[in-house]
């Protein structure tokens, strides 16, 4: 079984390069890695041009620094890229089941549990690699535009977001296994993500749940201390629980 699982996982990784998923997450992250520092650099000039076109209007804007570029990138991660993770994750299993591919795969010596785990690992690998590439491009572009900058706070902030995004991906794998089509899974995923955003407004709940990681990115970049133990622990446990529940759903649903 382990040999069959390894073969299937390798197949999943190869197929990733032939599907639309390859262009969604990596494409978005590379685009944001390049444009976030550029937009940050150009924002004061754009505002000055706007003010000059309107006599009597004065816009004062503080000089932009490297941290502003990193904050712009992190803001995009927390919103646009998180939504992309939800969309991509929603198709992980439901699309295979809808197309009939899952039935063909499961006629081979692959259990339903192995099928789900391999899908999850494949998508998680894509997420990690895309995040590393996009963040590296952001660092390089920021240094080119703003000069030397402190990198480690940015790396810490990206790592915290990646931990949260990995949990969101496992959530979407579960919803994809539980629902027969992609659209309801996307709707449920966005609803749960908004619920976590709501929790960030309540310190006690935020500091003891995955919502704490959503608020930690900005704090890490600004050098502020935040509670990370419980958010990281609950995020890891939730991700494992979502994956286990996805396996449970897959084992009980008709293909």
JSON list of C-alpha atoms in Angstrom, two decimals:
[
{"chain": "A", "resi": 1, "resn": "UNK", "atom": "CA", "xyz": [0.00, 0.00, 0.00]},
{"chain": "A", "resi": 2, "resn": "UNK", "atom": "CA", "xyz": [2.81, 2.40, 0.81]},
{"chain": "A", "resi": 3, "resn": "UNK", "atom": "CA", "xyz": [4.30, 1.85, -2.64]},
{"chain": "A", "resi": 4, "resn": "UNK", "atom": "CA", "xyz": [0.94, 2.43, -4.29]},
{"chain": "A", "resi": 5, "resn": "UNK", "atom": "CA", "xyz": [0.43, 5.56, -2.19]},
{"chain": "A", "resi": 6, "resn": "UNK", "atom": "CA", "xyz": [3.84, 6.94, -3.21]},
{"chain": "A", "resi": 7, "resn": "UNK", "atom": "CA", "xyz": [3.10, 6.26, -6.87]},
{"chain": "A", "resi": 8, "resn": "UNK", "atom": "CA", "xyz": [-0.28, 7.96, -6.64]},
{"chain": "A", "resi": 9, "resn": "UNK", "atom": "CA", "xyz": [1.20, 10.95, -4.82]},
{"chain": "A", "resi": 10, "resn": "UNK", "atom": "CA", "xyz": [3.86, 11.34, -7.52]},
{"chain": "A", "resi": 11, "resn": "UNK", "atom": "CA", "xyz": [1.13, 11.21, -10.15]},
{"chain": "A", "resi": 12, "resn": "UNK", "atom": "CA", "xyz": [-0.81, 13.94, -8.34]},
{"chain": "A", "resi": 13, "resn": "UNK", "atom": "CA", "xyz": [2.22, 16.19, -8.23]},
{"chain": "A", "resi": 14, "resn": "UNK", "atom": "CA", "xyz": [2.91, 15.70, -11.93]},
{"chain": "A", "resi": 15, "resn": "UNK", "atom": "CA", "xyz": [-0.71, 16.39, -12.83]},
{"chain": "A", "resi": 16, "resn": "UNK", "atom": "CA", "xyz": [-0.61, 19.64, -10.87]},
{"chain": "A", "resi": 17, "resn": "UNK", "atom": "CA", "xyz": [1.62, 21.05, -13.63]},
{"chain": "A", "resi": 18, "resn": "UNK", "atom": "CA", "xyz": [-1.07, 20.25, -16.20]},
{"chain": "A", "resi": 19, "resn": "UNK", "atom": "CA", "xyz": [-4.11, 21.80, -14.51]},
{"chain": "A", "resi": 20, "resn": "UNK", "atom": "CA", "xyz": [-5.42, 25.29, -13.87]},
{"chain": "A", "resi": 21, "resn": "UNK", "atom": "CA", "xyz": [-4.32, 25.04, -10.21]},
{"chain": "A", "resi": 22, "resn": "UNK", "atom": "CA", "xyz": [-0.70, 25.58, -11.27]},
{"chain": "A", "resi": 23, "resn": "UNK", "atom": "CA", "xyz": [-1.54, 29.04, -12.59]},
{"chain": "A", "resi": 24, "resn": "UNK", "atom": "CA", "xyz": [-3.87, 30.17, -9.79]},
{"chain": "A", "resi": 25, "resn": "UNK", "atom": "CA", "xyz": [-1.83, 30.14, -6.59]},
{"chain": "A", "resi": 26, "resn": "UNK", "atom": "CA", "xyz": [1.69, 30.51, -8.05]},
{"chain": "A", "resi": 27, "resn": "UNK", "atom": "CA", "xyz": [0.47, 33.05, -10.59]},
{"chain": "A", "resi": 28, "resn": "UNK", "atom": "CA", "xyz": [-1.29, 35.20, -8.00]},
{"chain": "A", "resi": 29, "resn": "UNK", "atom": "CA", "xyz": [1.58, 35.01, -5.51]},
{"chain": "A", "resi": 30, "resn": "UNK", "atom": "CA", "xyz": [4.25, 35.87, -8.07]},
{"chain": "A", "resi": 31, "resn": "UNK", "atom": "CA", "xyz": [2.14, 38.76, -9.36]},
{"chain": "A", "resi": 32, "resn": "UNK", "atom": "CA", "xyz": [1.65, 40.11, -5.83]},
{"chain": "A", "resi": 33, "resn": "UNK", "atom": "CA", "xyz": [5.30, 39.58, -4.96]},
{"chain": "A", "resi": 34, "resn": "UNK", "atom": "CA", "xyz": [6.25, 41.83, -7.86]},
{"chain": "A", "resi": 35, "resn": "UNK", "atom": "CA", "xyz": [3.51, 44.45, -7.73]},
{"chain": "A", "resi": 36, "resn": "UNK", "atom": "CA", "xyz": [3.12, 45.01, -3.97]},
{"chain": "A", "resi": 37, "resn": "UNK", "atom": "CA", "xyz": [6.50, 46.77, -3.58]},
{"chain": "A", "resi": 38, "resn": "UNK", "atom": "CA", "xyz": [6.04, 48.62, -6.88]},
{"chain": "A", "resi": 39, "resn": "UNK", "atom": "CA", "xyz": [2.62, 49.97, -5.89]},
{"chain": "A", "resi": 40, "resn": "UNK", "atom": "CA", "xyz": [3.95, 50.92, -2.47]},
{"chain": "A", "resi": 41, "resn": "UNK", "atom": "CA", "xyz": [6.77, 52.88, -4.11]},
{"chain": "A", "resi": 42, "resn": "UNK", "atom": "CA", "xyz": [4.46, 54.64, -6.57]},
{"chain": "A", "resi": 43, "resn": "UNK", "atom": "CA", "xyz": [1.61, 55.48, -4.18]},
{"chain": "A", "resi": 44, "resn": "UNK", "atom": "CA", "xyz": [3.04, 58.84, -2.96]},
{"chain": "A", "resi": 45, "resn": "UNK", "atom": "CA", "xyz": [3.70, 59.96, -6.54]},
{"chain": "A", "resi": 46, "resn": "UNK", "atom": "CA", "xyz": [0.18, 58.98, -7.60]},
{"chain": "A", "resi": 47, "resn": "UNK", "atom": "CA", "xyz": [-1.29, 60.93, -4.69]},
{"chain": "A", "resi": 48, "resn": "UNK", "atom": "CA", "xyz": [0.85, 63.96, -5.52]},
{"chain": "A", "resi": 49, "resn": "UNK", "atom": "CA", "xyz": [-0.34, 63.83, -9.13]},
{"chain": "A", "resi": 50, "resn": "UNK", "atom": "CA", "xyz": [-3.94, 63.70, -7.91]},
{"chain": "A", "resi": 51, "resn": "UNK", "atom": "CA", "xyz": [-3.39, 66.67, -5.61]},
{"chain": "A", "resi": 52, "resn": "UNK", "atom": "CA", "xyz": [-1.70, 68.73, -8.35]},
{"chain": "A", "resi": 53, "resn": "UNK", "atom": "CA", "xyz": [-4.68, 68.22, -10.65]},
{"chain": "A", "resi": 54, "resn": "UNK", "atom": "CA", "xyz": [-7.00, 69.73, -8.03]},
{"chain": "A", "resi": 55, "resn": "UNK", "atom": "CA", "xyz": [-5.98, 73.27, -6.95]},
{"chain": "A", "resi": 56, "resn": "UNK", "atom": "CA", "xyz": [-6.22, 73.83, -3.21]},
{"chain": "A", "resi": 57, "resn": "UNK", "atom": "CA", "xyz": [-5.98, 70.15, -2.34]},
{"chain": "A", "resi": 58, "resn": "UNK", "atom": "CA", "xyz": [-2.98, 69.19, -0.22]},
{"chain": "A", "resi": 59, "resn": "UNK", "atom": "CA", "xyz": [-2.22, 65.55, 0.49]},
{"chain": "A", "resi": 60, "resn": "UNK", "atom": "CA", "xyz": [0.50, 64.76, 2.96]},
{"chain": "A", "resi": 61, "resn": "UNK", "atom": "CA", "xyz": [1.83, 61.25, 2.74]},
{"chain": "A", "resi": 62, "resn": "UNK", "atom": "CA", "xyz": [4.69, 59.87, 4.87]},
{"chain": "A", "resi": 63, "resn": "UNK", "atom": "CA", "xyz": [7.70, 58.48, 2.97]},
{"chain": "A", "resi": 64, "resn": "UNK", "atom": "CA", "xyz": [7.21, 54.83, 2.08]},
{"chain": "A", "resi": 65, "resn": "UNK", "atom": "CA", "xyz": [9.68, 52.31, 3.48]},
{"chain": "A", "resi": 66, "resn": "UNK", "atom": "CA", "xyz": [10.36, 48.61, 2.96]},
{"chain": "A", "resi": 67, "resn": "UNK", "atom": "CA", "xyz": [8.02, 47.60, 5.77]},
{"chain": "A", "resi": 68, "resn": "UNK", "atom": "CA", "xyz": [5.13, 49.27, 3.93]},
{"chain": "A", "resi": 69, "resn": "UNK", "atom": "CA", "xyz": [5.81, 47.04, 0.93]},
{"chain": "A", "resi": 70, "resn": "UNK", "atom": "CA", "xyz": [5.80, 43.97, 3.17]},
{"chain": "A", "resi": 71, "resn": "UNK", "atom": "CA", "xyz": [2.57, 45.10, 4.84]},
{"chain": "A", "resi": 72, "resn": "UNK", "atom": "CA", "xyz": [0.98, 45.52, 1.40]},
{"chain": "A", "resi": 73, "resn": "UNK", "atom": "CA", "xyz": [2.02, 41.98, 0.44]},
{"chain": "A", "resi": 74, "resn": "UNK", "atom": "CA", "xyz": [0.74, 40.54, 3.73]},
{"chain": "A", "resi": 75, "resn": "UNK", "atom": "CA", "xyz": [-2.57, 42.32, 3.30]},
{"chain": "A", "resi": 76, "resn": "UNK", "atom": "CA", "xyz": [-2.95, 40.67, -0.09]},
{"chain": "A", "resi": 77, "resn": "UNK", "atom": "CA", "xyz": [-2.06, 37.29, 1.40]},
{"chain": "A", "resi": 78, "resn": "UNK", "atom": "CA", "xyz": [-4.69, 37.67, 4.08]},
{"chain": "A", "resi": 79, "resn": "UNK", "atom": "CA", "xyz": [-7.44, 38.48, 1.61]},
{"chain": "A", "resi": 80, "resn": "UNK", "atom": "CA", "xyz": [-6.93, 37.72, -2.08]},
{"chain": "A", "resi": 81, "resn": "UNK", "atom": "CA", "xyz": [-4.65, 34.69, -1.69]},
{"chain": "A", "resi": 82, "resn": "UNK", "atom": "CA", "xyz": [-6.75, 33.21, 1.12]},
{"chain": "A", "resi": 83, "resn": "UNK", "atom": "CA", "xyz": [-9.78, 33.34, -1.18]},
{"chain": "A", "resi": 84, "resn": "UNK", "atom": "CA", "xyz": [-7.71, 31.65, -3.90]},
{"chain": "A", "resi": 85, "resn": "UNK", "atom": "CA", "xyz": [-6.79, 28.88, -1.43]},
{"chain": "A", "resi": 86, "resn": "UNK", "atom": "CA", "xyz": [-10.48, 28.41, -0.71]},
{"chain": "A", "resi": 87, "resn": "UNK", "atom": "CA", "xyz": [-11.36, 28.18, -4.40]},
{"chain": "A", "resi": 88, "resn": "UNK", "atom": "CA", "xyz": [-8.53, 25.78, -5.23]},
{"chain": "A", "resi": 89, "resn": "UNK", "atom": "CA", "xyz": [-9.15, 23.61, -2.17]},
{"chain": "A", "resi": 90, "resn": "UNK", "atom": "CA", "xyz": [-12.87, 23.32, -2.91]},
{"chain": "A", "resi": 91, "resn": "UNK", "atom": "CA", "xyz": [-12.10, 21.41, -6.12]},
{"chain": "A", "resi": 92, "resn": "UNK", "atom": "CA", "xyz": [-9.64, 18.97, -4.54]},
{"chain": "A", "resi": 93, "resn": "UNK", "atom": "CA", "xyz": [-12.04, 16.03, -4.26]},
{"chain": "A", "resi": 94, "resn": "UNK", "atom": "CA", "xyz": [-15.42, 17.22, -5.52]},
{"chain": "A", "resi": 95, "resn": "UNK", "atom": "CA", "xyz": [-14.05, 17.84, -9.02]},
{"chain": "A", "resi": 96, "resn": "UNK", "atom": "CA", "xyz": [-12.53, 14.34, -9.15]},
{"chain": "A", "resi": 97, "resn": "UNK", "atom": "CA", "xyz": [-15.78, 12.79, -8.00]},
{"chain": "A", "resi": 98, "resn": "UNK", "atom": "CA", "xyz": [-17.88, 14.84, -10.43]},
{"chain": "A", "resi": 99, "resn": "UNK", "atom": "CA", "xyz": [-15.70, 13.93, -13.41]},
{"chain": "A", "resi": 100, "resn": "UNK", "atom": "CA", "xyz": [-15.62, 10.24, -12.48]},
{"chain": "A", "resi": 101, "resn": "UNK", "atom": "CA", "xyz": [-11.85, 10.20, -12.07]},
{"chain": "A", "resi": 102, "resn": "UNK", "atom": "CA", "xyz": [-12.15, 9.17, -8.42]},
{"chain": "A", "resi": 103, "resn": "UNK", "atom": "CA", "xyz": [-13.91, 5.94, -9.36]},
{"chain": "A", "resi": 104, "resn": "UNK", "atom": "CA", "xyz": [-11.16, 5.00, -11.81]},
{"chain": "A", "resi": 105, "resn": "UNK", "atom": "CA", "xyz": [-8.41, 5.73, -9.28]},
{"chain": "A", "resi": 106, "resn": "UNK", "atom": "CA", "xyz": [-10.08, 3.79, -6.46]},
{"chain": "A", "resi": 107, "resn": "UNK", "atom": "CA", "xyz": [-10.35, 0.65, -8.60]},
{"chain": "A", "resi": 108, "resn": "UNK", "atom": "CA", "xyz": [-6.58, 0.41, -8.13]},
{"chain": "A", "resi": 109, "resn": "UNK", "atom": "CA", "xyz": [-4.91, -0.60, -4.83]},
{"chain": "A", "resi": 110, "resn": "UNK", "atom": "CA", "xyz": [-5.51, 2.83, -3.31]},
{"chain": "A", "resi": 111, "resn": "UNK", "atom": "CA", "xyz": [-7.76, 3.23, -0.29]},
{"chain": "A", "resi": 112, "resn": "UNK", "atom": "CA", "xyz": [-10.11, 6.15, 0.06]},
{"chain": "A", "resi": 113, "resn": "UNK", "atom": "CA", "xyz": [-8.06, 7.44, 2.98]},
{"chain": "A", "resi": 114, "resn": "UNK", "atom": "CA", "xyz": [-4.87, 7.34, 0.92]},
{"chain": "A", "resi": 115, "resn": "UNK", "atom": "CA", "xyz": [-6.70, 9.10, -1.92]},
{"chain": "A", "resi": 116, "resn": "UNK", "atom": "CA", "xyz": [-7.69, 12.00, 0.35]},
{"chain": "A", "resi": 117, "resn": "UNK", "atom": "CA", "xyz": [-4.29, 12.28, 2.05]},
{"chain": "A", "resi": 118, "resn": "UNK", "atom": "CA", "xyz": [-2.43, 12.27, -1.27]},
{"chain": "A", "resi": 119, "resn": "UNK", "atom": "CA", "xyz": [-4.71, 15.01, -2.62]},
{"chain": "A", "resi": 120, "resn": "UNK", "atom": "CA", "xyz": [-4.15, 17.08, 0.51]},
{"chain": "A", "resi": 121, "resn": "UNK", "atom": "CA", "xyz": [-0.36, 16.67, 0.44]},
{"chain": "A", "resi": 122, "resn": "UNK", "atom": "CA", "xyz": [-0.21, 17.56, -3.24]},
{"chain": "A", "resi": 123, "resn": "UNK", "atom": "CA", "xyz": [-2.19, 20.78, -2.74]},
{"chain": "A", "resi": 124, "resn": "UNK", "atom": "CA", "xyz": [-0.24, 21.66, 0.41]},
{"chain": "A", "resi": 125, "resn": "UNK", "atom": "CA", "xyz": [3.05, 21.24, -1.46]},
{"chain": "A", "resi": 126, "resn": "UNK", "atom": "CA", "xyz": [1.82, 23.59, -4.18]},
{"chain": "A", "resi": 127, "resn": "UNK", "atom": "CA", "xyz": [0.77, 26.15, -1.57]},
{"chain": "A", "resi": 128, "resn": "UNK", "atom": "CA", "xyz": [4.11, 26.06, 0.24]},
{"chain": "A", "resi": 129, "resn": "UNK", "atom": "CA", "xyz": [6.20, 26.30, -2.94]},
{"chain": "A", "resi": 130, "resn": "UNK", "atom": "CA", "xyz": [4.07, 29.12, -4.36]},
{"chain": "A", "resi": 131, "resn": "UNK", "atom": "CA", "xyz": [4.27, 31.07, -1.10]},
{"chain": "A", "resi": 132, "resn": "UNK", "atom": "CA", "xyz": [8.05, 30.72, -0.95]},
{"chain": "A", "resi": 133, "resn": "UNK", "atom": "CA", "xyz": [8.44, 31.90, -4.55]},
{"chain": "A", "resi": 134, "resn": "UNK", "atom": "CA", "xyz": [6.07, 34.84, -4.16]},
{"chain": "A", "resi": 135, "resn": "UNK", "atom": "CA", "xyz": [7.67, 35.93, -0.88]},
{"chain": "A", "resi": 136, "resn": "UNK", "atom": "CA", "xyz": [11.18, 35.66, -2.31]},
{"chain": "A", "resi": 137, "resn": "UNK", "atom": "CA", "xyz": [10.17, 37.83, -5.27]},
{"chain": "A", "resi": 138, "resn": "UNK", "atom": "CA", "xyz": [8.62, 40.36, -2.89]},
{"chain": "A", "resi": 139, "resn": "UNK", "atom": "CA", "xyz": [11.86, 40.52, -0.86]},
{"chain": "A", "resi": 140, "resn": "UNK", "atom": "CA", "xyz": [14.00, 40.93, -3.98]},
{"chain": "A", "resi": 141, "resn": "UNK", "atom": "CA", "xyz": [11.77, 43.65, -5.44]},
{"chain": "A", "resi": 142, "resn": "UNK", "atom": "CA", "xyz": [11.55, 45.47, -2.10]},
{"chain": "A", "resi": 143, "resn": "UNK", "atom": "CA", "xyz": [15.33, 45.51, -1.70]},
{"chain": "A", "resi": 144, "resn": "UNK", "atom": "CA", "xyz": [15.73, 46.77, -5.28]},
{"chain": "A", "resi": 145, "resn": "UNK", "atom": "CA", "xyz": [13.27, 49.64, -4.71]},
{"chain": "A", "resi": 146, "resn": "UNK", "atom": "CA", "xyz": [13.88, 50.56, -1.07]},
{"chain": "A", "resi": 147, "resn": "UNK", "atom": "CA", "xyz": [17.41, 49.32, -0.39]},
{"chain": "A", "resi": 148, "resn": "UNK", "atom": "CA", "xyz": [18.34, 46.95, 2.41]},
{"chain": "A", "resi": 149, "resn": "UNK", "atom": "CA", "xyz": [15.49, 46.02, 4.74]},
{"chain": "A", "resi": 150, "resn": "UNK", "atom": "CA", "xyz": [14.90, 43.75, 7.71]},
{"chain": "A", "resi": 151, "resn": "UNK", "atom": "CA", "xyz": [13.81, 40.44, 6.23]},
{"chain": "A", "resi": 152, "resn": "UNK", "atom": "CA", "xyz": [13.19, 38.20, 9.24]},
{"chain": "A", "resi": 153, "resn": "UNK", "atom": "CA", "xyz": [10.04, 39.91, 10.55]},
{"chain": "A", "resi": 154, "resn": "UNK", "atom": "CA", "xyz": [8.58, 39.52, 7.06]},
{"chain": "A", "resi": 155, "resn": "UNK", "atom": "CA", "xyz": [9.60, 35.86, 6.92]},
{"chain": "A", "resi": 156, "resn": "UNK", "atom": "CA", "xyz": [7.95, 35.30, 10.31]},
{"chain": "A", "resi": 157, "resn": "UNK", "atom": "CA", "xyz": [4.75, 37.00, 9.17]},
{"chain": "A", "resi": 158, "resn": "UNK", "atom": "CA", "xyz": [4.62, 34.89, 5.99]},
{"chain": "A", "resi": 159, "resn": "UNK", "atom": "CA", "xyz": [5.22, 31.70, 8.01]},
{"chain": "A", "resi": 160, "resn": "UNK", "atom": "CA", "xyz": [2.32, 32.57, 10.33]},
{"chain": "A", "resi": 161, "resn": "UNK", "atom": "CA", "xyz": [0.04, 33.19, 7.36]},
{"chain": "A", "resi": 162, "resn": "UNK", "atom": "CA", "xyz": [1.18, 29.94, 5.75]},
{"chain": "A", "resi": 163, "resn": "UNK", "atom": "CA", "xyz": [0.26, 27.98, 8.89]},
{"chain": "A", "resi": 164, "resn": "UNK", "atom": "CA", "xyz": [-3.21, 29.53, 8.79]},
{"chain": "A", "resi": 165, "resn": "UNK", "atom": "CA", "xyz": [-3.55, 28.97, 5.02]},
{"chain": "A", "resi": 166, "resn": "UNK", "atom": "CA", "xyz": [-2.58, 25.30, 5.44]},
{"chain": "A", "resi": 167, "resn": "UNK", "atom": "CA", "xyz": [-5.43, 24.90, 7.94]},
{"chain": "A", "resi": 168, "resn": "UNK", "atom": "CA", "xyz": [-7.82, 26.64, 5.52]},
{"chain": "A", "resi": 169, "resn": "UNK", "atom": "CA", "xyz": [-6.71, 24.24, 2.79]},
{"chain": "A", "resi": 170, "resn": "UNK", "atom": "CA", "xyz": [-7.44, 21.23, 5.03]},
{"chain": "A", "resi": 171, "resn": "UNK", "atom": "CA", "xyz": [-10.84, 22.76, 5.79]},
{"chain": "A", "resi": 172, "resn": "UNK", "atom": "CA", "xyz": [-11.55, 22.99, 2.09]},
{"chain": "A", "resi": 173, "resn": "UNK", "atom": "CA", "xyz": [-10.41, 19.40, 1.52]},
{"chain": "A", "resi": 174, "resn": "UNK", "atom": "CA", "xyz": [-12.96, 18.37, 4.14]},
{"chain": "A", "resi": 175, "resn": "UNK", "atom": "CA", "xyz": [-15.74, 20.46, 2.57]},
{"chain": "A", "resi": 176, "resn": "UNK", "atom": "CA", "xyz": [-14.78, 19.14, -0.86]},
{"chain": "A", "resi": 177, "resn": "UNK", "atom": "CA", "xyz": [-15.16, 15.59, 0.43]},
{"chain": "A", "resi": 178, "resn": "UNK", "atom": "CA", "xyz": [-18.43, 16.38, 2.18]},
{"chain": "A", "resi": 179, "resn": "UNK", "atom": "CA", "xyz": [-20.14, 18.20, -0.71]},
{"chain": "A", "resi": 180, "resn": "UNK", "atom": "CA", "xyz": [-20.84, 17.04, -4.23]},
{"chain": "A", "resi": 181, "resn": "UNK", "atom": "CA", "xyz": [-19.91, 20.24, -6.05]},
{"chain": "A", "resi": 182, "resn": "UNK", "atom": "CA", "xyz": [-17.37, 23.00, -5.78]},
{"chain": "A", "resi": 183, "resn": "UNK", "atom": "CA", "xyz": [-19.70, 25.99, -5.39]},
{"chain": "A", "resi": 184, "resn": "UNK", "atom": "CA", "xyz": [-21.28, 25.01, -2.04]},
{"chain": "A", "resi": 185, "resn": "UNK", "atom": "CA", "xyz": [-17.84, 24.16, -0.66]},
{"chain": "A", "resi": 186, "resn": "UNK", "atom": "CA", "xyz": [-16.56, 27.61, -1.67]},
{"chain": "A", "resi": 187, "resn": "UNK", "atom": "CA", "xyz": [-19.56, 29.29, -0.04]},
{"chain": "A", "resi": 188, "resn": "UNK", "atom": "CA", "xyz": [-19.12, 27.35, 3.19]},
{"chain": "A", "resi": 189, "resn": "UNK", "atom": "CA", "xyz": [-15.38, 28.01, 3.22]},
{"chain": "A", "resi": 190, "resn": "UNK", "atom": "CA", "xyz": [-15.80, 31.75, 2.76]},
{"chain": "A", "resi": 191, "resn": "UNK", "atom": "CA", "xyz": [-18.47, 31.80, 5.47]},
{"chain": "A", "resi": 192, "resn": "UNK", "atom": "CA", "xyz": [-16.17, 30.07, 7.98]},
{"chain": "A", "resi": 193, "resn": "UNK", "atom": "CA", "xyz": [-13.29, 32.36, 7.03]},
{"chain": "A", "resi": 194, "resn": "UNK", "atom": "CA", "xyz": [-15.47, 35.42, 7.69]},
{"chain": "A", "resi": 195, "resn": "UNK", "atom": "CA", "xyz": [-16.46, 33.91, 11.04]},
{"chain": "A", "resi": 196, "resn": "UNK", "atom": "CA", "xyz": [-12.78, 33.67, 11.98]},
{"chain": "A", "resi": 197, "resn": "UNK", "atom": "CA", "xyz": [-12.28, 37.28, 10.90]},
{"chain": "A", "resi": 198, "resn": "UNK", "atom": "CA", "xyz": [-15.11, 38.20, 13.26]},
{"chain": "A", "resi": 199, "resn": "UNK", "atom": "CA", "xyz": [-13.35, 36.44, 16.14]},
{"chain": "A", "resi": 200, "resn": "UNK", "atom": "CA", "xyz": [-10.30, 38.68, 15.77]},
{"chain": "A", "resi": 201, "resn": "UNK", "atom": "CA", "xyz": [-12.36, 41.40, 17.42]},
{"chain": "A", "resi": 202, "resn": "UNK", "atom": "CA", "xyz": [-12.60, 39.42, 20.66]},
{"chain": "A", "resi": 203, "resn": "UNK", "atom": "CA", "xyz": [-9.17, 39.15, 22.34]},
{"chain": "A", "resi": 204, "resn": "UNK", "atom": "CA", "xyz": [-9.95, 36.11, 24.51]},
{"chain": "A", "resi": 205, "resn": "UNK", "atom": "CA", "xyz": [-11.30, 34.08, 21.58]},
{"chain": "A", "resi": 206, "resn": "UNK", "atom": "CA", "xyz": [-8.66, 35.39, 19.19]},
{"chain": "A", "resi": 207, "resn": "UNK", "atom": "CA", "xyz": [-5.71, 34.50, 21.42]},
{"chain": "A", "resi": 208, "resn": "UNK", "atom": "CA", "xyz": [-6.94, 30.91, 21.90]},
{"chain": "A", "resi": 209, "resn": "UNK", "atom": "CA", "xyz": [-7.99, 30.04, 18.35]},
{"chain": "A", "resi": 210, "resn": "UNK", "atom": "CA", "xyz": [-6.66, 30.09, 14.77]},
{"chain": "A", "resi": 211, "resn": "UNK", "atom": "CA", "xyz": [-8.05, 33.63, 14.49]},
{"chain": "A", "resi": 212, "resn": "UNK", "atom": "CA", "xyz": [-4.97, 34.71, 16.44]},
{"chain": "A", "resi": 213, "resn": "UNK", "atom": "CA", "xyz": [-2.78, 33.98, 13.42]},
{"chain": "A", "resi": 214, "resn": "UNK", "atom": "CA", "xyz": [-4.87, 36.31, 11.30]},
{"chain": "A", "resi": 215, "resn": "UNK", "atom": "CA", "xyz": [-4.01, 39.17, 13.64]},
{"chain": "A", "resi": 216, "resn": "UNK", "atom": "CA", "xyz": [-0.37, 38.17, 14.19]},
{"chain": "A", "resi": 217, "resn": "UNK", "atom": "CA", "xyz": [0.98, 39.04, 10.72]},
{"chain": "A", "resi": 218, "resn": "UNK", "atom": "CA", "xyz": [0.80, 42.80, 11.13]},
{"chain": "A", "resi": 219, "resn": "UNK", "atom": "CA", "xyz": [2.12, 42.56, 14.70]},
{"chain": "A", "resi": 220, "resn": "UNK", "atom": "CA", "xyz": [5.11, 40.47, 13.60]},
{"chain": "A", "resi": 221, "resn": "UNK", "atom": "CA", "xyz": [6.06, 43.02, 10.94]},
{"chain": "A", "resi": 222, "resn": "UNK", "atom": "CA", "xyz": [5.74, 45.90, 13.39]},
{"chain": "A", "resi": 223, "resn": "UNK", "atom": "CA", "xyz": [7.82, 44.14, 16.03]},
{"chain": "A", "resi": 224, "resn": "UNK", "atom": "CA", "xyz": [5.00, 43.75, 18.53]},
{"chain": "A", "resi": 225, "resn": "UNK", "atom": "CA", "xyz": [4.72, 40.71, 20.80]},
{"chain": "A", "resi": 226, "resn": "UNK", "atom": "CA", "xyz": [1.64, 38.56, 20.26]},
{"chain": "A", "resi": 227, "resn": "UNK", "atom": "CA", "xyz": [0.32, 35.35, 21.76]},
{"chain": "A", "resi": 228, "resn": "UNK", "atom": "CA", "xyz": [1.23, 32.55, 19.36]},
{"chain": "A", "resi": 229, "resn": "UNK", "atom": "CA", "xyz": [1.24, 29.29, 21.37]},
{"chain": "A", "resi": 230, "resn": "UNK", "atom": "CA", "xyz": [-2.50, 28.69, 21.45]},
{"chain": "A", "resi": 231, "resn": "UNK", "atom": "CA", "xyz": [-3.21, 30.02, 17.93]},
{"chain": "A", "resi": 232, "resn": "UNK", "atom": "CA", "xyz": [-0.50, 27.77, 16.46]},
{"chain": "A", "resi": 233, "resn": "UNK", "atom": "CA", "xyz": [-1.58, 24.75, 18.52]},
{"chain": "A", "resi": 234, "resn": "UNK", "atom": "CA", "xyz": [-5.28, 25.11, 17.72]},
{"chain": "A", "resi": 235, "resn": "UNK", "atom": "CA", "xyz": [-4.49, 25.74, 14.06]},
{"chain": "A", "resi": 236, "resn": "UNK", "atom": "CA", "xyz": [-2.44, 22.54, 13.82]},
{"chain": "A", "resi": 237, "resn": "UNK", "atom": "CA", "xyz": [-5.07, 20.49, 15.66]},
{"chain": "A", "resi": 238, "resn": "UNK", "atom": "CA", "xyz": [-7.87, 21.94, 13.52]},
{"chain": "A", "resi": 239, "resn": "UNK", "atom": "CA", "xyz": [-5.96, 21.14, 10.32]},
{"chain": "A", "resi": 240, "resn": "UNK", "atom": "CA", "xyz": [-5.46, 17.52, 11.39]},
{"chain": "A", "resi": 241, "resn": "UNK", "atom": "CA", "xyz": [-9.08, 17.26, 12.48]},
{"chain": "A", "resi": 242, "resn": "UNK", "atom": "CA", "xyz": [-10.29, 18.61, 9.13]},
{"chain": "A", "resi": 243, "resn": "UNK", "atom": "CA", "xyz": [-8.13, 16.10, 7.25]},
{"chain": "A", "resi": 244, "resn": "UNK", "atom": "CA", "xyz": [-9.36, 13.20, 9.41]},
{"chain": "A", "resi": 245, "resn": "UNK", "atom": "CA", "xyz": [-12.96, 14.31, 8.87]},
{"chain": "A", "resi": 246, "resn": "UNK", "atom": "CA", "xyz": [-12.34, 14.49, 5.12]},
{"chain": "A", "resi": 247, "resn": "UNK", "atom": "CA", "xyz": [-11.19, 10.87, 5.21]},
{"chain": "A", "resi": 248, "resn": "UNK", "atom": "CA", "xyz": [-14.33, 9.97, 7.20]},
{"chain": "A", "resi": 249, "resn": "UNK", "atom": "CA", "xyz": [-16.62, 11.72, 4.69]},
{"chain": "A", "resi": 250, "resn": "UNK", "atom": "CA", "xyz": [-14.87, 10.11, 1.74]},
{"chain": "A", "resi": 251, "resn": "UNK", "atom": "CA", "xyz": [-15.28, 6.66, 3.25]},
{"chain": "A", "resi": 252, "resn": "UNK", "atom": "CA", "xyz": [-19.03, 7.05, 3.59]},
{"chain": "A", "resi": 253, "resn": "UNK", "atom": "CA", "xyz": [-20.05, 8.93, 0.47]},
{"chain": "A", "resi": 254, "resn": "UNK", "atom": "CA", "xyz": [-21.03, 7.28, -2.78]},
{"chain": "A", "resi": 255, "resn": "UNK", "atom": "CA", "xyz": [-18.76, 8.06, -5.71]}
]
